[in-house]
XYZ file of C-alpha atoms in Angstrom:
719
model
C -82.763 -0.713 -37.406
C -85.318 -2.288 -39.709
C -83.690 -5.641 -39.274
C -83.850 -5.390 -35.473
C -87.463 -4.257 -35.589
C -88.454 -7.099 -37.866
C -86.679 -9.614 -35.675
C -88.363 -8.228 -32.570
C -91.768 -8.376 -34.266
C -91.087 -11.917 -35.364
C -90.031 -12.885 -31.844
C -93.167 -11.241 -30.424
C -95.335 -13.055 -32.989
C -93.771 -16.398 -32.214
C -94.289 -15.802 -28.487
C -97.909 -14.923 -29.218
C -98.340 -18.100 -31.215
C -96.785 -20.105 -28.441
C -99.080 -18.583 -25.852
C -102.080 -19.038 -28.144
C -101.654 -22.806 -28.277
C -104.616 -24.539 -26.650
C -103.657 -25.221 -23.034
C -104.359 -28.608 -21.472
C -106.667 -27.007 -18.916
C -109.382 -26.643 -21.559
C -109.961 -30.383 -21.534
C -109.201 -33.123 -19.028
C -107.935 -36.346 -20.606
C -109.788 -39.442 -19.428
C -107.465 -42.396 -18.950
C -109.656 -45.453 -19.188
C -106.912 -47.783 -18.016
C -107.048 -46.162 -14.578
C -110.500 -47.644 -13.988
C -111.327 -51.276 -13.458
C -113.540 -52.620 -16.221
C -116.334 -55.052 -15.465
C -115.695 -57.483 -18.310
C -116.326 -61.218 -18.245
C -113.801 -63.133 -16.169
C -113.707 -66.929 -16.062
C -112.064 -66.786 -12.641
C -114.853 -64.601 -11.243
C -117.485 -66.805 -12.867
C -116.035 -69.980 -11.367
C -115.716 -68.315 -7.971
C -119.350 -67.203 -8.054
C -120.483 -70.657 -9.204
C -118.525 -72.272 -6.371
C -120.110 -69.969 -3.811
C -123.608 -70.648 -5.139
C -123.066 -74.420 -4.951
C -122.312 -74.518 -1.236
C -124.335 -77.133 0.619
C -123.863 -76.051 4.215
C -126.818 -75.545 6.537
C -126.907 -71.763 6.161
C -126.922 -71.934 2.353
C -129.763 -74.457 2.328
C -131.855 -72.303 4.678
C -131.157 -69.231 2.551
C -132.145 -71.138 -0.609
C -135.509 -72.221 0.780
C -136.266 -68.756 2.164
C -135.630 -67.272 -1.283
C -137.724 -69.966 -2.957
C -140.555 -69.689 -0.414
C -140.763 -66.048 0.760
C -143.649 -67.010 3.063
C -141.032 -68.506 5.408
C -139.583 -65.015 5.813
C -142.693 -62.875 6.365
C -145.091 -65.301 8.061
C -143.094 -65.656 11.328
C -143.151 -61.850 11.632
C -146.830 -61.558 10.724
C -148.713 -59.126 12.963
C -152.121 -60.624 13.742
C -153.275 -57.469 15.484
C -152.414 -55.086 12.645
C -152.937 -57.157 9.498
C -155.259 -60.105 10.046
C -158.553 -58.207 9.848
C -157.630 -56.471 6.580
C -156.441 -59.721 4.997
C -159.580 -61.616 6.044
C -161.982 -58.931 4.781
C -160.218 -58.524 1.428
C -159.927 -62.303 1.039
C -163.640 -62.846 1.616
C -164.629 -60.059 -0.788
C -162.280 -61.273 -3.522
C -163.549 -64.824 -3.008
C -167.153 -63.662 -3.402
C -166.299 -61.841 -6.643
C -164.314 -64.854 -7.869
C -167.305 -67.218 -7.655
C -169.239 -65.931 -10.709
C -166.024 -65.086 -12.570
C -164.703 -68.624 -12.060
C -167.805 -70.113 -13.649
C -168.048 -67.590 -16.509
C -164.346 -67.691 -17.401
C -164.470 -71.491 -17.439
C -167.005 -71.285 -20.264
C -164.725 -68.805 -22.051
C -161.917 -71.377 -21.830
C -164.290 -74.033 -23.261
C -164.438 -75.879 -19.923
C -167.119 -77.012 -17.519
C -167.829 -74.586 -14.640
C -166.314 -76.858 -11.988
C -162.840 -76.494 -13.527
C -162.992 -72.728 -13.151
C -163.639 -73.211 -9.433
C -160.723 -75.663 -9.190
C -158.445 -73.173 -10.911
C -159.262 -70.270 -8.636
C -158.952 -72.499 -5.570
C -155.557 -74.133 -6.171
C -153.482 -71.391 -7.795
C -153.679 -68.793 -4.965
C -152.431 -71.437 -2.514
C -149.224 -71.993 -4.507
C -148.781 -68.275 -5.102
C -149.288 -67.580 -1.370
C -146.174 -69.601 -0.534
C -143.868 -68.448 -3.339
C -144.722 -64.847 -4.251
C -142.874 -61.705 -3.231
C -145.846 -59.499 -4.112
C -148.215 -58.751 -1.229
C -151.162 -57.615 -3.351
C -151.267 -59.623 -6.581
C -154.419 -61.682 -6.964
C -153.924 -64.674 -9.245
C -156.681 -66.611 -10.916
C -158.487 -66.930 -14.220
C -157.806 -63.994 -16.537
C -160.085 -63.223 -19.480
C -157.409 -62.845 -22.166
C -155.659 -66.076 -21.167
C -158.995 -67.923 -20.994
C -159.729 -66.764 -24.537
C -156.355 -68.059 -25.761
C -156.862 -71.350 -23.916
C -160.341 -71.727 -25.411
C -159.035 -71.156 -28.935
C -156.318 -73.772 -28.456
C -158.765 -76.255 -26.911
C -161.229 -75.839 -29.781
C -158.491 -76.474 -32.338
C -157.571 -79.724 -30.616
C -161.225 -80.729 -30.325
C -161.635 -80.382 -34.078
C -158.464 -82.373 -34.695
C -159.815 -85.105 -32.415
C -163.090 -85.292 -34.347
C -165.390 -83.208 -32.155
C -167.137 -81.044 -34.732
C -170.452 -80.329 -33.030
C -171.539 -79.294 -29.568
C -173.811 -82.260 -28.840
C -171.299 -83.925 -26.549
C -173.291 -87.063 -25.708
C -173.398 -88.506 -29.201
C -169.694 -87.744 -29.602
C -168.651 -89.615 -26.497
C -166.247 -92.517 -26.390
C -164.385 -91.677 -29.596
C -161.158 -90.595 -27.923
C -158.998 -92.706 -25.645
C -156.555 -91.160 -23.206
C -153.362 -93.015 -22.305
C -154.710 -96.042 -24.156
C -157.138 -96.998 -21.381
C -159.697 -94.358 -20.429
C -162.483 -93.482 -22.845
C -163.143 -89.736 -22.833
C -166.044 -87.578 -23.984
C -165.783 -84.012 -25.254
C -165.725 -82.369 -21.820
C -163.071 -84.787 -20.586
C -160.904 -84.231 -23.653
C -161.264 -80.441 -23.373
C -159.943 -80.363 -19.795
C -157.171 -82.783 -20.769
C -156.018 -80.377 -23.469
C -156.266 -77.438 -21.049
C -154.265 -79.152 -18.289
C -151.539 -80.219 -20.727
C -151.377 -76.680 -22.078
C -151.200 -75.318 -18.521
C -148.416 -77.781 -17.684
C -146.372 -76.491 -20.636
C -147.080 -72.855 -19.734
C -145.863 -73.405 -16.168
C -142.800 -75.256 -17.424
C -141.934 -72.433 -19.840
C -142.333 -69.796 -17.138
C -140.068 -71.666 -14.722
C -137.445 -72.157 -17.444
C -137.574 -68.445 -18.270
C -136.964 -67.662 -14.608
C -134.131 -70.184 -14.208
C -132.401 -68.974 -17.378
C -132.862 -65.322 -16.354
C -134.852 -64.591 -19.508
C -137.405 -62.359 -17.887
C -136.118 -59.466 -19.996
C -138.364 -60.772 -22.789
C -141.258 -58.994 -21.113
C -139.632 -55.591 -21.731
C -140.546 -55.952 -25.411
C -144.214 -55.943 -24.397
C -144.585 -52.202 -24.062
C -147.551 -50.568 -22.360
C -149.199 -49.458 -25.654
C -148.684 -52.951 -27.058
C -150.215 -54.689 -24.018
C -153.039 -52.161 -23.902
C -153.863 -52.705 -27.574
C -153.625 -56.467 -27.143
C -155.990 -56.457 -24.155
C -158.484 -54.240 -25.995
C -158.377 -56.379 -29.133
C -158.773 -59.529 -27.053
C -161.671 -57.901 -25.194
C -163.478 -57.334 -28.486
C -162.907 -60.985 -29.378
C -164.181 -62.127 -25.970
C -167.313 -59.980 -26.244
C -167.940 -61.434 -29.691
C -167.540 -64.972 -28.352
C -170.097 -64.273 -25.599
C -172.788 -62.919 -27.924
C -174.204 -66.393 -28.546
C -174.753 -66.751 -24.780
C -176.323 -63.314 -24.417
C -178.695 -63.932 -27.333
C -179.263 -67.620 -26.704
C -178.317 -68.360 -30.308
C -176.404 -71.452 -31.297
C -173.816 -70.440 -33.901
C -170.660 -72.156 -35.179
C -167.557 -71.205 -33.235
C -164.775 -69.791 -35.395
C -161.092 -69.705 -34.518
C -158.049 -68.407 -36.302
C -157.754 -65.668 -38.886
C -160.866 -63.535 -39.275
C -162.817 -65.301 -36.519
C -164.299 -62.045 -35.203
C -165.723 -61.029 -38.583
C -167.005 -64.531 -39.338
C -168.662 -64.758 -35.924
C -170.502 -61.472 -36.409
C -171.633 -62.606 -39.851
C -173.126 -65.733 -38.259
C -174.684 -63.686 -35.438
C -176.642 -61.591 -37.939
C -177.437 -64.702 -39.968
C -179.002 -66.499 -36.984
C -180.329 -63.447 -35.122
C -183.870 -64.458 -36.012
C -183.465 -67.511 -33.757
C -182.694 -65.392 -30.680
C -183.996 -66.825 -27.413
C -186.156 -64.030 -26.002
C -185.760 -65.255 -22.420
C -181.959 -65.183 -22.633
C -182.012 -61.792 -24.353
C -184.269 -60.224 -21.721
C -182.325 -61.623 -18.771
C -179.062 -60.461 -20.383
C -180.356 -56.923 -20.878
C -181.768 -56.736 -17.353
C -178.533 -58.043 -15.857
C -176.497 -55.533 -17.865
C -178.817 -52.709 -16.832
C -178.317 -53.629 -13.174
C -174.626 -54.585 -13.042
C -173.062 -51.840 -15.168
C -174.461 -48.816 -13.267
C -173.658 -50.354 -9.878
C -170.104 -51.169 -11.008
C -169.699 -47.596 -12.197
C -170.972 -46.299 -8.859
C -168.520 -48.596 -7.076
C -165.715 -47.196 -9.193
C -166.796 -43.565 -8.677
C -167.034 -43.858 -4.886
C -164.180 -46.328 -4.398
C -162.246 -43.876 -2.206
C -165.208 -43.421 0.139
C -166.427 -47.044 0.255
C -164.699 -49.578 2.481
C -165.683 -52.354 0.076
C -167.438 -52.444 -3.306
C -171.003 -53.661 -3.463
C -170.923 -57.339 -4.671
C -173.506 -56.772 -7.367
C -172.303 -59.621 -9.613
C -172.812 -62.274 -6.946
C -176.217 -60.879 -6.006
C -177.339 -60.872 -9.645
C -176.100 -64.450 -10.063
C -178.010 -65.562 -6.958
C -181.182 -63.720 -8.004
C -180.977 -65.049 -11.570
C -180.456 -68.594 -10.303
C -183.510 -68.374 -8.054
C -185.672 -66.916 -10.827
C -184.516 -69.526 -13.324
C -185.183 -72.325 -10.843
C -188.638 -71.275 -9.671
C -189.881 -69.995 -13.051
C -188.363 -73.007 -14.810
C -186.710 -71.043 -17.635
C -184.982 -74.131 -18.999
C -188.046 -76.210 -19.736
C -190.514 -73.384 -20.449
C -188.328 -71.157 -22.658
C -185.513 -73.531 -23.622
C -183.006 -71.251 -21.896
C -179.552 -72.788 -21.563
C -178.383 -73.360 -17.968
C -175.144 -74.488 -16.304
C -176.519 -77.887 -15.359
C -175.054 -80.209 -12.782
C -171.908 -78.965 -11.049
C -170.288 -81.712 -8.951
C -168.937 -81.212 -5.455
C -165.592 -82.252 -4.029
C -162.344 -82.916 -5.890
C -161.271 -85.324 -8.564
C -158.317 -87.599 -8.183
C -155.132 -85.906 -9.509
C -154.051 -86.936 -13.004
C -150.892 -86.493 -15.031
C -151.343 -84.238 -18.105
C -151.458 -86.114 -21.386
C -147.903 -85.838 -22.684
C -148.926 -87.131 -26.116
C -150.461 -83.693 -26.735
C -147.222 -81.826 -26.022
C -146.161 -81.652 -29.662
C -149.534 -80.164 -30.637
C -149.572 -77.574 -27.843
C -145.904 -76.564 -27.543
C -146.264 -73.470 -29.737
C -149.651 -72.462 -28.322
C -148.151 -72.341 -24.827
C -145.441 -69.784 -25.685
C -147.569 -66.610 -26.069
C -149.767 -67.667 -23.141
C -146.694 -68.068 -20.925
C -145.265 -64.695 -21.960
C -148.540 -62.801 -21.486
C -149.130 -64.535 -18.147
C -145.796 -63.691 -16.560
C -145.732 -60.200 -18.112
C -149.072 -59.329 -16.487
C -148.031 -60.884 -13.168
C -144.638 -59.193 -12.954
C -145.904 -55.793 -14.104
C -148.753 -55.737 -11.557
C -146.404 -56.936 -8.811
C -143.942 -54.133 -9.552
C -146.696 -51.494 -9.717
C -148.146 -52.333 -6.311
C -144.738 -53.033 -4.774
C -143.616 -49.547 -5.752
C -146.877 -48.037 -4.505
C -146.614 -49.642 -1.059
C -142.842 -49.500 -0.693
C -141.720 -53.130 -0.607
C -139.259 -54.943 -2.893
C -140.446 -57.332 -5.581
C -138.179 -59.915 -7.206
C -139.314 -60.330 -10.792
C -137.528 -63.656 -11.204
C -139.213 -65.080 -8.114
C -142.577 -63.849 -9.378
C -142.015 -65.825 -12.574
C -141.202 -68.932 -10.541
C -144.293 -68.363 -8.387
C -146.710 -68.024 -11.290
C -144.925 -70.862 -13.125
C -145.386 -73.210 -10.171
C -148.920 -71.844 -9.802
C -149.603 -73.268 -13.253
C -147.395 -76.376 -13.215
C -148.643 -77.971 -9.969
C -152.380 -77.210 -10.407
C -152.264 -78.727 -13.901
C -152.310 -82.113 -12.099
C -155.577 -81.075 -10.380
C -157.696 -80.182 -13.456
C -156.836 -76.472 -13.541
C -156.196 -74.242 -16.535
C -153.727 -71.356 -16.912
C -153.806 -68.398 -14.534
C -152.026 -65.102 -13.999
C -152.477 -61.972 -11.941
C -155.785 -60.291 -12.773
C -156.020 -56.502 -12.660
C -159.627 -56.119 -11.470
C -159.308 -58.564 -8.577
C -155.889 -57.170 -7.638
C -157.332 -53.660 -7.459
C -160.222 -54.963 -5.352
C -157.819 -56.802 -3.077
C -155.636 -53.732 -2.566
C -158.540 -51.333 -2.040
C -160.207 -53.485 0.636
C -157.291 -53.490 3.065
C -155.067 -56.383 1.980
C -151.610 -56.552 3.596
C -150.191 -59.951 2.585
C -150.886 -63.020 0.451
C -152.807 -64.487 3.382
C -155.722 -62.734 1.707
C -155.369 -65.119 -1.255
C -155.525 -68.061 1.128
C -158.801 -66.732 2.560
C -160.201 -66.425 -0.982
C -159.352 -70.073 -1.580
C -161.241 -71.001 1.602
C -164.330 -69.193 0.247
C -164.085 -71.156 -3.000
C -163.542 -74.343 -1.014
C -166.943 -73.842 0.608
C -168.451 -73.485 -2.857
C -166.698 -76.621 -4.094
C -167.798 -78.728 -1.135
C -171.401 -77.605 -0.620
C -172.651 -74.624 -2.670
C -171.740 -75.516 -6.289
C -174.804 -77.719 -7.002
C -177.049 -74.758 -6.159
C -175.950 -73.083 -9.415
C -177.627 -75.839 -11.472
C -180.363 -73.503 -12.804
C -178.083 -70.522 -13.477
C -178.500 -69.299 -17.066
C -175.350 -69.188 -19.169
C -176.528 -65.818 -20.474
C -175.918 -64.384 -16.980
C -172.387 -65.799 -17.049
C -171.877 -64.128 -20.421
C -172.987 -60.831 -18.893
C -170.497 -61.257 -16.021
C -167.701 -61.847 -18.543
C -168.641 -58.868 -20.719
C -169.010 -56.477 -17.796
C -165.507 -57.278 -16.570
C -164.091 -56.210 -19.939
C -165.086 -52.581 -19.472
C -161.482 -51.678 -18.591
C -160.224 -52.905 -21.953
C -162.906 -50.981 -23.834
C -162.150 -47.787 -21.905
C -158.761 -47.682 -23.620
C -160.479 -46.169 -26.660
C -161.047 -43.006 -24.623
C -157.290 -42.712 -24.032
C -156.440 -42.586 -27.746
C -156.534 -38.756 -28.147
C -154.244 -38.268 -25.157
C -151.886 -40.982 -26.378
C -151.805 -39.370 -29.837
C -150.745 -36.049 -28.334
C -147.995 -37.718 -26.307
C -146.614 -40.145 -28.893
C -147.967 -40.794 -32.364
C -145.805 -43.890 -32.823
C -147.147 -45.458 -29.613
C -150.668 -44.763 -30.839
C -149.955 -46.517 -34.132
C -148.521 -49.493 -32.198
C -151.731 -49.599 -30.145
C -153.953 -49.590 -33.235
C -151.884 -52.197 -35.095
C -151.867 -54.563 -32.107
C -155.550 -54.031 -31.329
C -156.721 -54.551 -34.910
C -154.493 -57.559 -35.555
C -155.502 -59.183 -32.230
C -159.189 -58.801 -32.987
C -159.395 -59.159 -36.772
C -156.681 -61.759 -37.411
C -156.179 -63.896 -34.283
C -155.093 -63.478 -30.694
C -151.720 -65.222 -31.012
C -150.838 -63.682 -34.369
C -151.991 -60.298 -33.093
C -149.506 -60.453 -30.250
C -146.719 -61.520 -32.615
C -147.587 -58.781 -35.115
C -147.664 -56.209 -32.315
C -144.234 -57.236 -31.017
C -142.690 -57.246 -34.505
C -144.224 -53.886 -35.389
C -143.056 -52.410 -32.079
C -139.504 -53.594 -32.760
C -139.673 -52.132 -36.266
C -140.723 -48.810 -34.756
C -137.708 -48.924 -32.447
C -135.446 -49.608 -35.423
C -137.126 -46.813 -37.392
C -136.590 -44.377 -34.519
C -132.881 -45.183 -34.411
C -132.528 -45.393 -38.188
C -133.922 -41.924 -38.849
C -133.431 -39.940 -35.650
C -133.502 -36.205 -35.146
C -130.363 -34.425 -36.356
C -129.723 -30.751 -35.613
C -127.160 -27.971 -35.614
C -126.451 -26.442 -32.215
C -125.776 -22.844 -31.279
C -124.631 -21.136 -28.104
C -127.063 -19.703 -25.576
C -126.258 -16.068 -24.745
C -123.497 -15.712 -22.135
C -123.692 -19.405 -21.227
C -121.654 -22.500 -21.865
C -124.820 -24.238 -23.047
C -125.516 -25.268 -26.636
C -129.023 -25.967 -27.965
C -130.815 -26.506 -31.268
C -130.602 -23.217 -33.123
C -133.764 -23.953 -35.133
C -135.911 -24.748 -32.083
C -134.998 -22.057 -29.569
C -134.795 -18.296 -29.915
C -131.768 -16.179 -29.011
C -129.338 -18.910 -30.003
C -126.091 -17.626 -31.512
C -124.188 -19.518 -34.162
C -120.498 -19.970 -33.384
C -118.441 -18.289 -36.102
C -116.803 -20.723 -38.526
C -117.693 -23.703 -36.296
C -120.534 -26.134 -36.975
C -121.842 -28.227 -34.063
C -123.802 -31.275 -35.227
C -125.935 -33.413 -32.918
C -127.204 -36.907 -33.821
C -129.924 -38.021 -31.395
C -129.223 -41.743 -31.282
C -126.417 -44.271 -31.427
C -124.413 -44.557 -34.625
C -124.504 -48.035 -36.140
C -124.767 -49.820 -39.460
C -128.503 -49.184 -39.969
C -128.300 -45.379 -39.769
C -124.813 -44.663 -41.137
C -126.140 -43.392 -44.469
C -128.730 -41.198 -42.765
C -125.984 -39.843 -40.492
C -123.903 -38.763 -43.476
C -126.795 -37.303 -45.454
C -128.059 -35.381 -42.395
C -124.580 -34.079 -41.674
C -124.096 -32.851 -45.240
C -127.562 -31.285 -45.335
C -127.293 -29.474 -42.006
C -123.758 -28.162 -42.508
C -124.264 -27.414 -46.205
C -120.900 -28.994 -46.992
C -120.364 -32.308 -48.748
C -116.588 -32.790 -48.360
C -116.258 -35.256 -51.231
C -118.050 -32.913 -53.630
C -116.109 -29.869 -52.411
C -112.801 -31.722 -52.741
C -113.667 -32.785 -56.290
C -114.571 -29.204 -57.271
C -111.367 -27.872 -55.698
C -109.275 -30.378 -57.642
C -111.072 -29.402 -60.817
C -110.426 -25.724 -60.135
C -106.739 -26.397 -59.522
C -106.535 -28.376 -62.743
C -107.739 -25.294 -64.638
C -104.691 -23.321 -63.526
C -101.814 -23.457 -65.987
C -98.205 -23.971 -65.039
C -97.614 -20.245 -65.671
C -100.328 -19.333 -63.173
C -102.903 -18.203 -65.789
C -106.487 -19.433 -65.472
C -107.915 -21.198 -68.485
C -111.317 -20.106 -69.695
C -113.918 -22.471 -68.269
C -117.650 -22.563 -67.774
C -117.415 -25.046 -64.881
C -118.924 -24.207 -61.495
C -116.225 -22.724 -59.244
C -115.231 -24.453 -56.010
C -117.623 -23.358 -53.258
C -116.412 -21.274 -50.359
C -116.407 -23.084 -47.001
C -117.698 -21.079 -44.054
C -116.256 -23.311 -41.342
C -112.877 -24.519 -40.184
C -114.113 -26.964 -37.510
C -116.909 -29.523 -37.293
C -117.843 -30.647 -33.779
C -119.973 -33.789 -33.488
C -121.939 -33.923 -30.231
C -121.983 -37.586 -29.155
C -124.017 -36.987 -25.996
C -127.036 -38.908 -27.321
C -124.970 -41.832 -28.613
C -125.078 -44.840 -26.302
C -122.800 -46.861 -28.538
C -120.985 -46.825 -31.870
C -120.399 -50.063 -33.740
C -117.518 -50.863 -36.081
C -119.410 -49.536 -39.112
C -120.178 -46.293 -37.295
C -116.512 -45.913 -36.359
C -115.512 -46.409 -39.994
C -117.949 -43.653 -40.984
C -116.436 -41.265 -38.426
C -112.918 -42.011 -39.644
C -114.050 -41.539 -43.240
C -115.674 -38.207 -42.356
C -112.533 -37.014 -40.596
C -110.362 -37.815 -43.620
C -112.803 -36.261 -46.102
C -113.157 -33.029 -44.130
C -109.412 -32.882 -43.572
C -108.891 -32.729 -47.348
C -110.876 -29.485 -47.530
C -109.234 -27.939 -44.477
C -111.901 -28.732 -41.868
C -110.986 -30.516 -38.659
C -113.465 -32.880 -36.965
C -113.777 -32.934 -33.167
C -115.942 -35.162 -30.981
C -117.599 -34.008 -27.762
C -119.586 -35.572 -24.916
C -118.389 -39.108 -25.613
C -119.231 -41.635 -22.904
C -116.457 -43.936 -21.601
C -117.459 -46.889 -23.795
C -117.279 -44.747 -26.944
C -113.915 -43.320 -25.861
C -112.640 -46.841 -25.388
C -113.916 -47.761 -28.861
C -112.227 -44.712 -30.393
C -108.960 -45.624 -28.744
C -109.167 -49.311 -29.676
C -110.408 -48.575 -33.203
C -107.562 -46.287 -34.196
C -109.508 -43.022 -34.300
C -106.583 -41.173 -32.719
C -103.749 -43.160 -34.250
C -100.630 -41.081 -34.757
C -101.688 -38.263 -32.420
C -99.187 -37.146 -29.826
C -102.003 -36.463 -27.354
C -104.507 -39.315 -27.708
C -107.320 -37.155 -26.285
C -106.800 -34.216 -28.661
C -109.831 -34.827 -30.872
C -112.287 -35.976 -28.183
C -113.597 -33.567 -25.553
C -115.735 -33.917 -22.447
C -118.019 -31.023 -23.385
C -119.007 -28.997 -26.418
C -117.709 -25.793 -24.853
C -114.156 -27.096 -24.385
C -114.166 -28.289 -27.994
C -115.326 -24.842 -29.159
C -112.619 -23.115 -27.101
C -109.990 -25.448 -28.504
C -111.140 -24.809 -32.093
C -111.203 -21.029 -31.566
C -107.676 -21.061 -30.122
C -106.441 -23.114 -33.031
C -108.058 -20.682 -35.469
C -106.357 -17.752 -33.700
C -103.012 -19.513 -34.023
C -103.607 -20.126 -37.708
C -104.590 -16.506 -38.316
C -101.488 -15.194 -36.494
C -99.299 -17.569 -38.415
C -100.880 -16.490 -41.689
C -100.437 -12.817 -40.768
C -96.755 -13.289 -39.930
C -96.245 -15.204 -43.159
C -97.943 -12.464 -45.182
C -95.891 -9.713 -43.461
C -92.637 -11.555 -44.076
C -93.467 -12.068 -47.733
C -93.650 -8.240 -48.166
C -90.280 -7.561 -46.437
C -86.882 -7.247 -48.262
C -85.071 -10.508 -48.870
C -82.304 -10.052 -46.189
C -84.905 -9.211 -43.571
C -87.019 -12.215 -44.623
C -84.048 -14.424 -43.971
C -83.670 -12.967 -40.464
C -87.378 -13.395 -39.759
C -87.328 -16.954 -40.967
C -84.338 -17.754 -38.766
C -86.040 -16.180 -35.746
C -89.305 -18.095 -36.272
C -87.744 -21.419 -37.059
C -87.379 -22.519 -33.439
C -90.717 -21.614 -31.821
C -92.818 -22.632 -34.773
């Protein structure tokens, strides 16, 4: 009777164990070989190259339409719906561009006429090749500053140490034939630099390297623009005060310039100072009113042009130049110069200077194009935009133009005044053409202090970024630090080095974020299959004897040590230490089963049987990370803890399979689950099986020997 009962109980227990095995329905194996992978294929590459090299009529037409988008939209241009808006916005932008062209030319260390050339030629090229409907290209303050710094370096190398110009003439020869004064050499340097910038931008587009711009984050660009704005304002102070001070470039130029400003402030030209203050007092409030009522005004009031005209008339009739020694623009020629090839002998000196200018130029152009394309619902091809701005620099460099890019203030003006297409840019060029042919000489008596005011006023946007710092700090402290580092390095060290320092620091911040990410233990939300951070949210229940660990970034060589230390800290179990203590405890047990007296710390009790690693935040795992996971699995296995993975993406599953994570398993998906909940269910079922097995084993050990034999024989098969 007892034997039969024991056998029946054993049979029932074995059936229970069999039914308690984790069914396959708790997790769905993902067979990666059922899906086609998109790896590199030489056959596909050759096929694509063959298709792209077709020279039939249709392919040629398609090529030119892609290269010149104007051929696609101009035939469908609606004169009735769009022409008026394009003409009005083009005229207004052209009017605003007149004083900016002259003032930014001085910032780039060029004569005023070259600023007019630049803003005339570049929009024509961009009109034919751009995919953006609203970008306004032309001289941009930050780029003009960088060009001016490069030009001044080359002027010093060529022997131009002072600003007298006339007595320094004829000491440089271009191409071995043409004698060149300081102004001539300055524009030669600028055109060669612009040629290289355009060439770099086209190469970046052809080689599909536009992704470089993604490393110029918004905080980085914002800090760079603000730092450059401070440098530009500093460089214009000599014009506003009418003080002649040495121009400093390179490291610490901003501090050295301000030291010289205070040193020579006693020599301030009162006429220039008064006109600067009056112009600022007039322009700034009107610009602020324009900005405040921009939604209600059809067009902003052209206060800059009116101030320039009024100042020119006053300077001419009151004779500021001869009476008060106020510096004026002087003679501005009309017409166009004969095209000239950039001086290629300067390429070696300017090759490095052109790199940051090219990157900043195309980054500003592409970002503005994408912003307004998204706003108005039309597609923008970033690669084509790089080609457009590259050609907009390369071709005009033969016509005495310096580097351009999309400018935010003029683009906003263009968009707000009813622009529909790049025909607006063509109209702006027509306005500047009128200035070049007939109006330019009328600016002879214009004070340079007024041009300095125009430059400073247009930097208000960069200075306003200081007001955004508190909000940025609340959103992201790291982004705020990036902003400050870039801004301070751009202003206090140098523009080029500031950009490089900002990029390097930004990359270091990215590495830091992935090297020391957030690591947490998860718990279960009440009556849900959702698991969240148990130290962040209330009413989160810990799963009994199961630890769920989440690592909020990819696992790779740089953060492997932090992964292990975080795991040990959060779970409270260091498997290597526990295993060593267990071995020491076992060594203290004699062969007879008696425990030797010892003062050693006993082996700690482990409150978990399963560790689940949530891989949902891991985009990738490298070979070092895989080795760490395999090491963790082996170490935890020694102390009786199984390691399960959950929420692995397909690429990580493929890595686990290829890297031998599941080697030797009958079911290759057993230790990797598609969700945390299925992994928890699997672990709980396994624990139930182990408990039942332990209970049956304990019951059998208490039964008489003949009955134990029967029980063992009955359990041998199912188990």
